[in-house]
Amino acid sequence: MSEQPNPYIPSRKPQPQKRKINQQGPTKSKRTKMLGARVSVPMETEAPPQTQARFNIDQYLYGNYRNYYESRRGNVDPHDGRLDLLDASLFKDKRVLDIGCNSGNITIMIGLQYQAKHVLGIDLDDVLIKKAERQLRLVNSLRNPDGNDALDILMRFMYFPRALATTHGFVPMSVPPNYKSTEFPYNVKFETADWMEMDDPGQPQYDTVLALSLTKWIHIHHGDEGIKTFFRKVYRVLKPGGSFVVEPQPYETYQRRAKLTDTLMAVFEAIQFKPDQFHDFLMDDVGFTKFTDLGSSGEKLKGFDRPMHVYTK
């Protein structure tokens, strides 16, 4: 890991989607003499124009995509390169806050594989939080009882087959006698909340705070002062020596989502505080003492090759 005074945030353009052609057209029956049978022969027709599903404006205004991990991984790769960039010491026996946790895939992995003392995943979408809680129960039911869990980020492949949970249900997660709250699955919690609106705890609580693929959404909803307030609040909840892990989205990706509503567009047009200014603000104004540029995860799909930064309090 190398230290840099001010990271350069590259611009990545989303890869164009290939146009799908419907190869199943109407058929016209032709009588043939082949064995006296009637066969159905496809007619040659032009491919109909592709229709795209309408973007659900109300549902995804905050980047709260229902199948985020499948989209990011292309529904193929069970591996998340961002976790490889993060040293296990950021999580092991630590109190961790995952802001904007979506369906909780990374939150669960931090609790199970990285053995966090406690990890709280927060998202403002209750549907995603309910999905995260189901996935936690699923992983707990199908994990290796002897440990050494190798967890798929897409939550598809586990020690026991998924059919086991489908047939017999989940293993109960009721608290047993003499349980340890720092052991999986009791070390993982989820909460539906807008962290920007939550009360300030007033004292440091966490060793590590994650903000992955989140800054754009805060910025286009709350503007320059909102994102600055977010950074200051992260600093306050971190313990001395704590780490802020952030994956900022490039400014070039803002406008596409800001166009969803007139309100977001007005906020976007007023933005003066760009992502390439975040670093100086975090170091000089907020007060972080150390910066580490982890590089990027190397993902090429849909412009997800973003920088990963760690700021130390």
PDB file of C-alpha atoms in Angstrom:
ATOM      1  CA  MET A   1       0.000   0.000   0.000  1.00  0.00           C
ATOM      2  CA  SER A   2       1.422   3.384  -0.963  1.00  0.00           C
ATOM      3  CA  GLU A   3       0.649   6.798   0.409  1.00  0.00           C
ATOM      4  CA  GLN A   4      -0.203   9.711  -1.874  1.00  0.00           C
ATOM      5  CA  PRO A   5      -0.921  13.324  -0.947  1.00  0.00           C
ATOM      6  CA  ASN A   6      -3.957  13.720  -3.198  1.00  0.00           C
ATOM      7  CA  PRO A   7      -5.473  10.838  -5.185  1.00  0.00           C
ATOM      8  CA  TYR A   8      -6.548  11.281  -8.760  1.00  0.00           C
ATOM      9  CA  ILE A   9     -10.050  10.036  -9.316  1.00  0.00           C
ATOM     10  CA  PRO A  10     -10.282   8.669 -12.871  1.00  0.00           C
ATOM     11  CA  SER A  11     -13.339   8.816 -15.051  1.00  0.00           C
ATOM     12  CA  ARG A  12     -14.805   5.608 -16.340  1.00  0.00           C
ATOM     13  CA  LYS A  13     -17.598   5.433 -18.878  1.00  0.00           C
ATOM     14  CA  PRO A  14     -20.182   2.696 -18.497  1.00  0.00           C
ATOM     15  CA  GLN A  15     -19.866  -0.102 -21.023  1.00  0.00           C
ATOM     16  CA  PRO A  16     -22.633   0.023 -23.647  1.00  0.00           C
ATOM     17  CA  GLN A  17     -25.117  -2.803 -23.385  1.00  0.00           C
ATOM     18  CA  LYS A  18     -25.464  -5.095 -26.336  1.00  0.00           C
ATOM     19  CA  ARG A  19     -28.804  -4.960 -28.094  1.00  0.00           C
ATOM     20  CA  LYS A  20     -30.702  -8.185 -27.593  1.00  0.00           C
ATOM     21  CA  ILE A  21     -32.511  -9.636 -30.572  1.00  0.00           C
ATOM     22  CA  ASN A  22     -35.599 -11.705 -30.102  1.00  0.00           C
ATOM     23  CA  GLN A  23     -34.960 -14.737 -32.237  1.00  0.00           C
ATOM     24  CA  GLN A  24     -38.334 -16.314 -31.489  1.00  0.00           C
ATOM     25  CA  GLY A  25     -40.757 -14.995 -34.082  1.00  0.00           C
ATOM     26  CA  PRO A  26     -44.246 -16.144 -35.035  1.00  0.00           C
ATOM     27  CA  THR A  27     -44.463 -19.423 -36.905  1.00  0.00           C
ATOM     28  CA  LYS A  28     -46.382 -20.395 -39.985  1.00  0.00           C
ATOM     29  CA  SER A  29     -47.418 -23.988 -40.514  1.00  0.00           C
ATOM     30  CA  LYS A  30     -46.465 -25.561 -43.823  1.00  0.00           C
ATOM     31  CA  ARG A  31     -47.717 -28.867 -45.076  1.00  0.00           C
ATOM     32  CA  THR A  32     -44.849 -31.059 -46.162  1.00  0.00           C
ATOM     33  CA  LYS A  33     -44.669 -34.485 -47.625  1.00  0.00           C
ATOM     34  CA  MET A  34     -41.932 -35.562 -45.225  1.00  0.00           C
ATOM     35  CA  LEU A  35     -43.460 -38.610 -43.568  1.00  0.00           C
ATOM     36  CA  GLY A  36     -46.813 -36.993 -44.155  1.00  0.00           C
ATOM     37  CA  ALA A  37     -46.318 -34.806 -41.098  1.00  0.00           C
ATOM     38  CA  ARG A  38     -47.206 -31.206 -40.438  1.00  0.00           C
ATOM     39  CA  VAL A  39     -44.210 -29.239 -39.199  1.00  0.00           C
ATOM     40  CA  SER A  40     -43.897 -25.704 -38.013  1.00  0.00           C
ATOM     41  CA  VAL A  41     -41.351 -23.558 -39.879  1.00  0.00           C
ATOM     42  CA  PRO A  42     -40.239 -20.193 -38.409  1.00  0.00           C
ATOM     43  CA  MET A  43     -41.037 -17.165 -40.535  1.00  0.00           C
ATOM     44  CA  GLU A  44     -38.240 -14.732 -41.304  1.00  0.00           C
ATOM     45  CA  THR A  45     -39.079 -11.517 -39.497  1.00  0.00           C
ATOM     46  CA  GLU A  46     -37.228  -8.414 -38.442  1.00  0.00           C
ATOM     47  CA  ALA A  47     -36.142  -8.279 -34.833  1.00  0.00           C
ATOM     48  CA  PRO A  48     -38.614  -6.094 -32.936  1.00  0.00           C
ATOM     49  CA  PRO A  49     -37.195  -2.921 -31.402  1.00  0.00           C
ATOM     50  CA  GLN A  50     -35.756  -3.534 -27.973  1.00  0.00           C
ATOM     51  CA  THR A  51     -37.813  -2.151 -25.128  1.00  0.00           C
ATOM     52  CA  GLN A  52     -36.058  -1.239 -21.925  1.00  0.00           C
ATOM     53  CA  ALA A  53     -37.685  -1.671 -18.560  1.00  0.00           C
ATOM     54  CA  ARG A  54     -38.745   1.658 -17.089  1.00  0.00           C
ATOM     55  CA  PHE A  55     -36.340   2.839 -14.436  1.00  0.00           C
ATOM     56  CA  ASN A  56     -38.132   2.887 -11.114  1.00  0.00           C
ATOM     57  CA  ILE A  57     -37.520   6.471 -10.086  1.00  0.00           C
ATOM     58  CA  ASP A  58     -39.209   6.290  -6.697  1.00  0.00           C
ATOM     59  CA  GLN A  59     -37.554   3.015  -5.769  1.00  0.00           C
ATOM     60  CA  TYR A  60     -33.913   3.670  -6.667  1.00  0.00           C
ATOM     61  CA  LEU A  61     -33.435   7.369  -5.974  1.00  0.00           C
ATOM     62  CA  TYR A  62     -30.784   6.560  -3.372  1.00  0.00           C
ATOM     63  CA  GLY A  63     -28.861   3.879  -5.267  1.00  0.00           C
ATOM     64  CA  ASN A  64     -30.784   1.243  -3.324  1.00  0.00           C
ATOM     65  CA  TYR A  65     -30.726  -1.290  -6.152  1.00  0.00           C
ATOM     66  CA  ARG A  66     -32.409  -4.605  -5.436  1.00  0.00           C
ATOM     67  CA  ASN A  67     -29.737  -6.742  -7.149  1.00  0.00           C
ATOM     68  CA  TYR A  68     -26.679  -4.566  -6.647  1.00  0.00           C
ATOM     69  CA  TYR A  69     -24.162  -7.346  -6.089  1.00  0.00           C
ATOM     70  CA  GLU A  70     -25.426  -9.399  -9.031  1.00  0.00           C
ATOM     71  CA  SER A  71     -25.141  -6.332 -11.263  1.00  0.00           C
ATOM     72  CA  ARG A  72     -21.692  -5.392  -9.988  1.00  0.00           C
ATOM     73  CA  ARG A  73     -20.369  -8.931 -10.344  1.00  0.00           C
ATOM     74  CA  GLY A  74     -22.109  -9.570 -13.650  1.00  0.00           C
ATOM     75  CA  ASN A  75     -23.980 -12.396 -11.905  1.00  0.00           C
ATOM     76  CA  VAL A  76     -20.890 -14.533 -12.513  1.00  0.00           C
ATOM     77  CA  ASP A  77     -17.947 -13.617 -10.306  1.00  0.00           C
ATOM     78  CA  PRO A  78     -18.460 -14.761  -6.694  1.00  0.00           C
ATOM     79  CA  HIS A  79     -15.504 -12.649  -5.607  1.00  0.00           C
ATOM     80  CA  ASP A  80     -15.439  -8.988  -4.508  1.00  0.00           C
ATOM     81  CA  GLY A  81     -12.018  -7.478  -5.165  1.00  0.00           C
ATOM     82  CA  ARG A  82     -12.646  -4.600  -2.764  1.00  0.00           C
ATOM     83  CA  LEU A  83     -12.343  -6.938   0.211  1.00  0.00           C
ATOM     84  CA  ASP A  84      -8.951  -8.132  -1.039  1.00  0.00           C
ATOM     85  CA  LEU A  85      -7.666  -4.567  -0.809  1.00  0.00           C
ATOM     86  CA  LEU A  86      -8.654  -4.259   2.837  1.00  0.00           C
ATOM     87  CA  ASP A  87      -6.379  -5.632   5.525  1.00  0.00           C
ATOM     88  CA  ALA A  88      -8.082  -8.051   7.900  1.00  0.00           C
ATOM     89  CA  SER A  89      -6.835  -5.953  10.830  1.00  0.00           C
ATOM     90  CA  LEU A  90      -9.465  -3.339   9.903  1.00  0.00           C
ATOM     91  CA  PHE A  91     -12.162  -5.784  11.009  1.00  0.00           C
ATOM     92  CA  LYS A  92     -10.902  -8.576  13.251  1.00  0.00           C
ATOM     93  CA  ASP A  93     -12.120  -8.021  16.821  1.00  0.00           C
ATOM     94  CA  LYS A  94     -13.247  -4.510  15.806  1.00  0.00           C
ATOM     95  CA  ARG A  95     -16.528  -2.614  15.947  1.00  0.00           C
ATOM     96  CA  VAL A  96     -17.519  -1.872  12.360  1.00  0.00           C
ATOM     97  CA  LEU A  97     -20.197   0.365  10.810  1.00  0.00           C
ATOM     98  CA  ASP A  98     -21.247  -0.322   7.198  1.00  0.00           C
ATOM     99  CA  ILE A  99     -23.247   2.691   5.943  1.00  0.00           C
ATOM    100  CA  GLY A 100     -25.446   1.999   2.916  1.00  0.00           C
ATOM    101  CA  CYS A 101     -25.019  -1.755   3.312  1.00  0.00           C
ATOM    102  CA  ASN A 102     -27.639  -2.644   0.665  1.00  0.00           C
ATOM    103  CA  SER A 103     -28.494  -6.372   1.018  1.00  0.00           C
ATOM    104  CA  GLY A 104     -25.725  -6.902   3.566  1.00  0.00           C
ATOM    105  CA  ASN A 105     -23.424  -9.201   1.587  1.00  0.00           C
ATOM    106  CA  ILE A 106     -20.197  -7.478   2.613  1.00  0.00           C
ATOM    107  CA  THR A 107     -21.510  -6.854   6.131  1.00  0.00           C
ATOM    108  CA  ILE A 108     -22.092 -10.591   6.610  1.00  0.00           C
ATOM    109  CA  MET A 109     -18.667 -11.480   5.222  1.00  0.00           C
ATOM    110  CA  ILE A 110     -17.008  -9.061   7.645  1.00  0.00           C
ATOM    111  CA  GLY A 111     -18.839 -10.685  10.538  1.00  0.00           C
ATOM    112  CA  LEU A 112     -18.137 -14.261   9.494  1.00  0.00           C
ATOM    113  CA  GLN A 113     -14.847 -14.424   7.616  1.00  0.00           C
ATOM    114  CA  TYR A 114     -13.147 -11.356   9.093  1.00  0.00           C
ATOM    115  CA  GLN A 115     -14.421 -12.066  12.620  1.00  0.00           C
ATOM    116  CA  ALA A 116     -15.504  -8.560  13.559  1.00  0.00           C
ATOM    117  CA  LYS A 117     -16.403  -8.088  17.198  1.00  0.00           C
ATOM    118  CA  HIS A 118     -19.563  -6.312  16.072  1.00  0.00           C
ATOM    119  CA  VAL A 119     -20.696  -5.080  12.664  1.00  0.00           C
ATOM    120  CA  LEU A 120     -23.773  -2.945  12.051  1.00  0.00           C
ATOM    121  CA  GLY A 121     -25.172  -2.600   8.534  1.00  0.00           C
ATOM    122  CA  ILE A 122     -27.420   0.427   7.937  1.00  0.00           C
ATOM    123  CA  ASP A 123     -29.538   1.160   4.876  1.00  0.00           C
ATOM    124  CA  LEU A 124     -32.559   3.415   4.406  1.00  0.00           C
ATOM    125  CA  ASP A 125     -34.374   0.775   2.317  1.00  0.00           C
ATOM    126  CA  ASP A 126     -36.358  -1.580   4.534  1.00  0.00           C
ATOM    127  CA  VAL A 127     -36.777  -4.121   1.717  1.00  0.00           C
ATOM    128  CA  LEU A 128     -32.994  -4.426   1.424  1.00  0.00           C
ATOM    129  CA  ILE A 129     -32.565  -4.708   5.190  1.00  0.00           C
ATOM    130  CA  LYS A 130     -35.134  -7.522   5.326  1.00  0.00           C
ATOM    131  CA  LYS A 131     -33.221  -9.246   2.526  1.00  0.00           C
ATOM    132  CA  ALA A 132     -29.986  -8.802   4.495  1.00  0.00           C
ATOM    133  CA  GLU A 133     -31.563 -10.377   7.574  1.00  0.00           C
ATOM    134  CA  ARG A 134     -32.771 -13.341   5.506  1.00  0.00           C
ATOM    135  CA  GLN A 135     -29.325 -13.778   4.037  1.00  0.00           C
ATOM    136  CA  LEU A 136     -27.798 -13.719   7.509  1.00  0.00           C
ATOM    137  CA  ARG A 137     -30.137 -16.543   8.561  1.00  0.00           C
ATOM    138  CA  LEU A 138     -29.362 -18.426   5.346  1.00  0.00           C
ATOM    139  CA  VAL A 139     -25.591 -18.188   5.812  1.00  0.00           C
ATOM    140  CA  ASN A 140     -25.893 -19.201   9.447  1.00  0.00           C
ATOM    141  CA  SER A 141     -27.924 -22.248   8.421  1.00  0.00           C
ATOM    142  CA  LEU A 142     -25.644 -23.420   5.611  1.00  0.00           C
ATOM    143  CA  ARG A 143     -22.158 -22.517   6.837  1.00  0.00           C
ATOM    144  CA  ASN A 144     -19.471 -24.998   7.760  1.00  0.00           C
ATOM    145  CA  PRO A 145     -20.066 -26.000  11.410  1.00  0.00           C
ATOM    146  CA  ASP A 146     -16.307 -26.529  11.808  1.00  0.00           C
ATOM    147  CA  GLY A 147     -15.421 -23.041  10.592  1.00  0.00           C
ATOM    148  CA  ASN A 148     -13.118 -22.253   7.649  1.00  0.00           C
ATOM    149  CA  ASP A 149     -16.015 -20.726   5.755  1.00  0.00           C
ATOM    150  CA  ALA A 150     -15.337 -19.690   2.159  1.00  0.00           C
ATOM    151  CA  LEU A 151     -18.307 -17.444   1.470  1.00  0.00           C
ATOM    152  CA  ASP A 152     -19.520 -16.446  -1.974  1.00  0.00           C
ATOM    153  CA  ILE A 153     -20.217 -12.688  -2.170  1.00  0.00           C
ATOM    154  CA  LEU A 154     -23.383 -13.495  -4.146  1.00  0.00           C
ATOM    155  CA  MET A 155     -24.522 -15.825  -1.355  1.00  0.00           C
ATOM    156  CA  ARG A 156     -25.071 -18.689  -3.794  1.00  0.00           C
ATOM    157  CA  PHE A 157     -22.489 -21.293  -2.824  1.00  0.00           C
ATOM    158  CA  MET A 158     -22.042 -22.398   0.780  1.00  0.00           C
ATOM    159  CA  TYR A 159     -20.920 -25.472   2.688  1.00  0.00           C
ATOM    160  CA  PHE A 160     -24.399 -27.035   2.603  1.00  0.00           C
ATOM    161  CA  PRO A 161     -26.671 -26.764  -0.472  1.00  0.00           C
ATOM    162  CA  ARG A 162     -29.358 -24.076  -0.491  1.00  0.00           C
ATOM    163  CA  ALA A 163     -31.961 -26.803  -0.995  1.00  0.00           C
ATOM    164  CA  LEU A 164     -31.392 -27.816   2.610  1.00  0.00           C
ATOM    165  CA  ALA A 165     -32.748 -24.493   3.869  1.00  0.00           C
ATOM    166  CA  THR A 166     -35.533 -24.560   1.291  1.00  0.00           C
ATOM    167  CA  THR A 167     -36.658 -27.991   2.476  1.00  0.00           C
ATOM    168  CA  HIS A 168     -36.083 -27.752   6.215  1.00  0.00           C
ATOM    169  CA  GLY A 169     -36.065 -24.020   6.885  1.00  0.00           C
ATOM    170  CA  PHE A 170     -33.469 -21.890   8.664  1.00  0.00           C
ATOM    171  CA  VAL A 171     -31.575 -22.825  11.781  1.00  0.00           C
ATOM    172  CA  PRO A 172     -33.168 -20.862  14.664  1.00  0.00           C
ATOM    173  CA  MET A 173     -31.231 -17.755  15.678  1.00  0.00           C
ATOM    174  CA  SER A 174     -32.696 -17.492  19.150  1.00  0.00           C
ATOM    175  CA  VAL A 175     -30.043 -16.582  21.685  1.00  0.00           C
ATOM    176  CA  PRO A 176     -28.745 -19.742  23.386  1.00  0.00           C
ATOM    177  CA  PRO A 177     -27.548 -19.876  27.023  1.00  0.00           C
ATOM    178  CA  ASN A 178     -24.019 -18.595  27.534  1.00  0.00           C
ATOM    179  CA  TYR A 179     -23.847 -17.281  23.988  1.00  0.00           C
ATOM    180  CA  LYS A 180     -21.119 -14.850  22.940  1.00  0.00           C
ATOM    181  CA  SER A 181     -22.363 -11.673  21.287  1.00  0.00           C
ATOM    182  CA  THR A 182     -19.026 -11.333  19.499  1.00  0.00           C
ATOM    183  CA  GLU A 183     -19.422 -14.621  17.617  1.00  0.00           C
ATOM    184  CA  PHE A 184     -21.239 -15.127  14.333  1.00  0.00           C
ATOM    185  CA  PRO A 185     -24.147 -14.713  13.702  1.00  0.00           C
ATOM    186  CA  TYR A 186     -24.812 -12.657  16.856  1.00  0.00           C
ATOM    187  CA  ASN A 187     -22.058 -10.168  15.969  1.00  0.00           C
ATOM    188  CA  VAL A 188     -23.980  -9.004  12.868  1.00  0.00           C
ATOM    189  CA  LYS A 189     -26.910  -6.591  13.090  1.00  0.00           C
ATOM    190  CA  PHE A 190     -28.930  -4.674  10.507  1.00  0.00           C
ATOM    191  CA  GLU A 191     -31.000  -1.531  10.884  1.00  0.00           C
ATOM    192  CA  THR A 192     -33.270   0.427   8.567  1.00  0.00           C
ATOM    193  CA  ALA A 193     -32.287   4.077   8.894  1.00  0.00           C
ATOM    194  CA  ASP A 194     -31.013   7.139   7.052  1.00  0.00           C
ATOM    195  CA  TRP A 195     -27.663   7.601   8.755  1.00  0.00           C
ATOM    196  CA  MET A 196     -27.611  11.263   7.772  1.00  0.00           C
ATOM    197  CA  GLU A 197     -30.733  11.782   9.891  1.00  0.00           C
ATOM    198  CA  MET A 198     -29.746   9.611  12.854  1.00  0.00           C
ATOM    199  CA  ASP A 199     -28.844  11.243  16.140  1.00  0.00           C
ATOM    200  CA  ASP A 200     -25.170  11.845  16.692  1.00  0.00           C
ATOM    201  CA  PRO A 201     -24.011   9.387  19.387  1.00  0.00           C
ATOM    202  CA  GLY A 202     -21.884  12.121  20.941  1.00  0.00           C
ATOM    203  CA  GLN A 203     -18.879   9.882  21.456  1.00  0.00           C
ATOM    204  CA  PRO A 204     -16.681   7.597  19.337  1.00  0.00           C
ATOM    205  CA  GLN A 205     -18.143   4.116  18.892  1.00  0.00           C
ATOM    206  CA  TYR A 206     -16.472   2.424  15.933  1.00  0.00           C
ATOM    207  CA  ASP A 207     -13.021   1.228  14.921  1.00  0.00           C
ATOM    208  CA  THR A 208     -13.866   1.117  11.204  1.00  0.00           C
ATOM    209  CA  VAL A 209     -16.535   2.873   9.127  1.00  0.00           C
ATOM    210  CA  LEU A 210     -17.301   1.797   5.551  1.00  0.00           C
ATOM    211  CA  ALA A 211     -18.829   4.038   2.864  1.00  0.00           C
ATOM    212  CA  LEU A 212     -18.704   1.960  -0.310  1.00  0.00           C
ATOM    213  CA  SER A 213     -20.283   3.393  -3.482  1.00  0.00           C
ATOM    214  CA  LEU A 214     -22.147   5.898  -1.348  1.00  0.00           C
ATOM    215  CA  THR A 215     -20.723   9.420  -1.627  1.00  0.00           C
ATOM    216  CA  LYS A 216     -22.457  10.252  -4.926  1.00  0.00           C
ATOM    217  CA  TRP A 217     -25.890   9.536  -3.519  1.00  0.00           C
ATOM    218  CA  ILE A 218     -25.323  11.641  -0.429  1.00  0.00           C
ATOM    219  CA  HIS A 219     -23.875  14.430  -2.553  1.00  0.00           C
ATOM    220  CA  ILE A 220     -26.733  14.686  -5.085  1.00  0.00           C
ATOM    221  CA  HIS A 221     -29.356  14.567  -2.321  1.00  0.00           C
ATOM    222  CA  HIS A 222     -27.742  16.809   0.274  1.00  0.00           C
ATOM    223  CA  GLY A 223     -25.375  18.979  -1.748  1.00  0.00           C
ATOM    224  CA  ASP A 224     -21.934  20.249  -0.781  1.00  0.00           C
ATOM    225  CA  GLU A 225     -22.778  20.950   2.839  1.00  0.00           C
ATOM    226  CA  GLY A 226     -24.443  17.558   3.149  1.00  0.00           C
ATOM    227  CA  ILE A 227     -21.418  15.556   2.047  1.00  0.00           C
ATOM    228  CA  LYS A 228     -19.189  17.674   4.293  1.00  0.00           C
ATOM    229  CA  THR A 229     -21.529  17.025   7.214  1.00  0.00           C
ATOM    230  CA  PHE A 230     -21.359  13.314   6.433  1.00  0.00           C
ATOM    231  CA  PHE A 231     -17.542  13.312   6.531  1.00  0.00           C
ATOM    232  CA  ARG A 232     -17.480  15.206   9.838  1.00  0.00           C
ATOM    233  CA  LYS A 233     -20.000  12.827  11.388  1.00  0.00           C
ATOM    234  CA  VAL A 234     -17.930   9.794  10.308  1.00  0.00           C
ATOM    235  CA  TYR A 235     -14.934  11.358  12.008  1.00  0.00           C
ATOM    236  CA  ARG A 236     -16.867  11.901  15.246  1.00  0.00           C
ATOM    237  CA  VAL A 237     -18.093   8.293  15.532  1.00  0.00           C
ATOM    238  CA  LEU A 238     -14.600   6.869  14.934  1.00  0.00           C
ATOM    239  CA  LYS A 239     -12.394   6.000  17.866  1.00  0.00           C
ATOM    240  CA  PRO A 240      -8.868   7.475  17.921  1.00  0.00           C
ATOM    241  CA  GLY A 241      -6.791   5.459  15.461  1.00  0.00           C
ATOM    242  CA  GLY A 242      -9.985   4.328  13.694  1.00  0.00           C
ATOM    243  CA  SER A 243     -10.272   3.944   9.921  1.00  0.00           C
ATOM    244  CA  PHE A 244     -12.665   5.436   7.377  1.00  0.00           C
ATOM    245  CA  VAL A 245     -12.845   3.264   4.245  1.00  0.00           C
ATOM    246  CA  VAL A 246     -14.388   5.149   1.334  1.00  0.00           C
ATOM    247  CA  GLU A 247     -14.998   4.266  -2.317  1.00  0.00           C
ATOM    248  CA  PRO A 248     -15.896   7.624  -3.927  1.00  0.00           C
ATOM    249  CA  GLN A 249     -17.715   7.714  -7.241  1.00  0.00           C
ATOM    250  CA  PRO A 250     -16.335  10.042  -9.933  1.00  0.00           C
ATOM    251  CA  TYR A 251     -18.110  13.336 -10.528  1.00  0.00           C
ATOM    252  CA  GLU A 252     -18.691  12.318 -14.156  1.00  0.00           C
ATOM    253  CA  THR A 253     -21.232   9.744 -12.958  1.00  0.00           C
ATOM    254  CA  TYR A 254     -23.369  12.238 -11.025  1.00  0.00           C
ATOM    255  CA  GLN A 255     -25.410  13.854 -13.776  1.00  0.00           C
ATOM    256  CA  ARG A 256     -26.965  10.651 -15.104  1.00  0.00           C
ATOM    257  CA  ARG A 257     -28.600   9.954 -11.743  1.00  0.00           C
ATOM    258  CA  ALA A 258     -29.312  13.593 -10.958  1.00  0.00           C
ATOM    259  CA  LYS A 259     -31.558  13.688 -14.029  1.00  0.00           C
ATOM    260  CA  LEU A 260     -34.027  11.395 -12.290  1.00  0.00           C
ATOM    261  CA  THR A 261     -35.851  14.339 -10.693  1.00  0.00           C
ATOM    262  CA  ASP A 262     -35.855  18.104 -10.978  1.00  0.00           C
ATOM    263  CA  THR A 263     -34.937  18.370  -7.299  1.00  0.00           C
ATOM    264  CA  LEU A 264     -31.827  16.229  -7.687  1.00  0.00           C
ATOM    265  CA  MET A 265     -30.861  18.126 -10.831  1.00  0.00           C
ATOM    266  CA  ALA A 266     -31.069  21.439  -8.987  1.00  0.00           C
ATOM    267  CA  VAL A 267     -28.791  20.103  -6.243  1.00  0.00           C
ATOM    268  CA  PHE A 268     -26.359  18.730  -8.839  1.00  0.00           C
ATOM    269  CA  GLU A 269     -26.141  22.022 -10.709  1.00  0.00           C
ATOM    270  CA  ALA A 270     -25.245  23.803  -7.463  1.00  0.00           C
ATOM    271  CA  ILE A 271     -22.339  21.463  -6.612  1.00  0.00           C
ATOM    272  CA  GLN A 272     -18.994  23.233  -6.307  1.00  0.00           C
ATOM    273  CA  PHE A 273     -17.244  20.756  -4.014  1.00  0.00           C
ATOM    274  CA  LYS A 274     -16.065  18.004  -6.403  1.00  0.00           C
ATOM    275  CA  PRO A 275     -14.832  14.502  -5.448  1.00  0.00           C
ATOM    276  CA  ASP A 276     -11.230  15.423  -6.282  1.00  0.00           C
ATOM    277  CA  GLN A 277     -11.474  17.975  -3.445  1.00  0.00           C
ATOM    278  CA  PHE A 278     -12.605  15.410  -0.860  1.00  0.00           C
ATOM    279  CA  HIS A 279      -9.069  14.440   0.098  1.00  0.00           C
ATOM    280  CA  ASP A 280      -7.877  17.906   1.113  1.00  0.00           C
ATOM    281  CA  PHE A 281     -11.092  18.493   3.046  1.00  0.00           C
ATOM    282  CA  LEU A 282     -10.809  15.199   4.932  1.00  0.00           C
ATOM    283  CA  MET A 283      -7.184  15.830   5.850  1.00  0.00           C
ATOM    284  CA  ASP A 284      -7.096  19.588   6.413  1.00  0.00           C
ATOM    285  CA  ASP A 285     -10.602  20.420   7.617  1.00  0.00           C
ATOM    286  CA  VAL A 286     -11.997  17.244   9.149  1.00  0.00           C
ATOM    287  CA  GLY A 287      -8.733  16.267  10.797  1.00  0.00           C
ATOM    288  CA  PHE A 288      -7.721  12.800   9.611  1.00  0.00           C
ATOM    289  CA  THR A 289      -4.017  12.274  10.181  1.00  0.00           C
ATOM    290  CA  LYS A 290      -3.135   9.564   7.681  1.00  0.00           C
ATOM    291  CA  PHE A 291      -4.218   8.607   4.177  1.00  0.00           C
ATOM    292  CA  THR A 292      -3.654   5.364   2.300  1.00  0.00           C
ATOM    293  CA  ASP A 293      -4.509   4.840  -1.351  1.00  0.00           C
ATOM    294  CA  LEU A 294      -5.350   1.163  -1.843  1.00  0.00           C
ATOM    295  CA  GLY A 295      -5.687   1.453  -5.600  1.00  0.00           C
ATOM    296  CA  SER A 296      -8.794  -0.075  -7.173  1.00  0.00           C
ATOM    297  CA  SER A 297     -10.290  -3.529  -7.306  1.00  0.00           C
ATOM    298  CA  GLY A 298      -9.669  -3.707 -11.058  1.00  0.00           C
ATOM    299  CA  GLU A 299     -13.328  -4.217 -11.919  1.00  0.00           C
ATOM    300  CA  LYS A 300     -14.216  -3.212 -15.470  1.00  0.00           C
ATOM    301  CA  LEU A 301     -17.933  -3.957 -15.542  1.00  0.00           C
ATOM    302  CA  LYS A 302     -20.195  -0.893 -15.732  1.00  0.00           C
ATOM    303  CA  GLY A 303     -17.526   1.530 -14.527  1.00  0.00           C
ATOM    304  CA  PHE A 304     -17.021  -0.110 -11.127  1.00  0.00           C
ATOM    305  CA  ASP A 305     -13.235   0.274 -11.268  1.00  0.00           C
ATOM    306  CA  ARG A 306     -13.150   2.897  -8.521  1.00  0.00           C
ATOM    307  CA  PRO A 307     -10.453   3.959  -6.054  1.00  0.00           C
ATOM    308  CA  MET A 308     -10.431   2.649  -2.495  1.00  0.00           C
ATOM    309  CA  HIS A 309      -9.112   5.007   0.195  1.00  0.00           C
ATOM    310  CA  VAL A 310      -8.478   4.628   3.901  1.00  0.00           C
ATOM    311  CA  TYR A 311      -8.337   7.666   6.219  1.00  0.00           C
ATOM    312  CA  THR A 312      -7.039   7.207   9.764  1.00  0.00           C
ATOM    313  CA  LYS A 313      -8.183   9.322  12.698  1.00  0.00           C
TER     314      LYS A 313
END
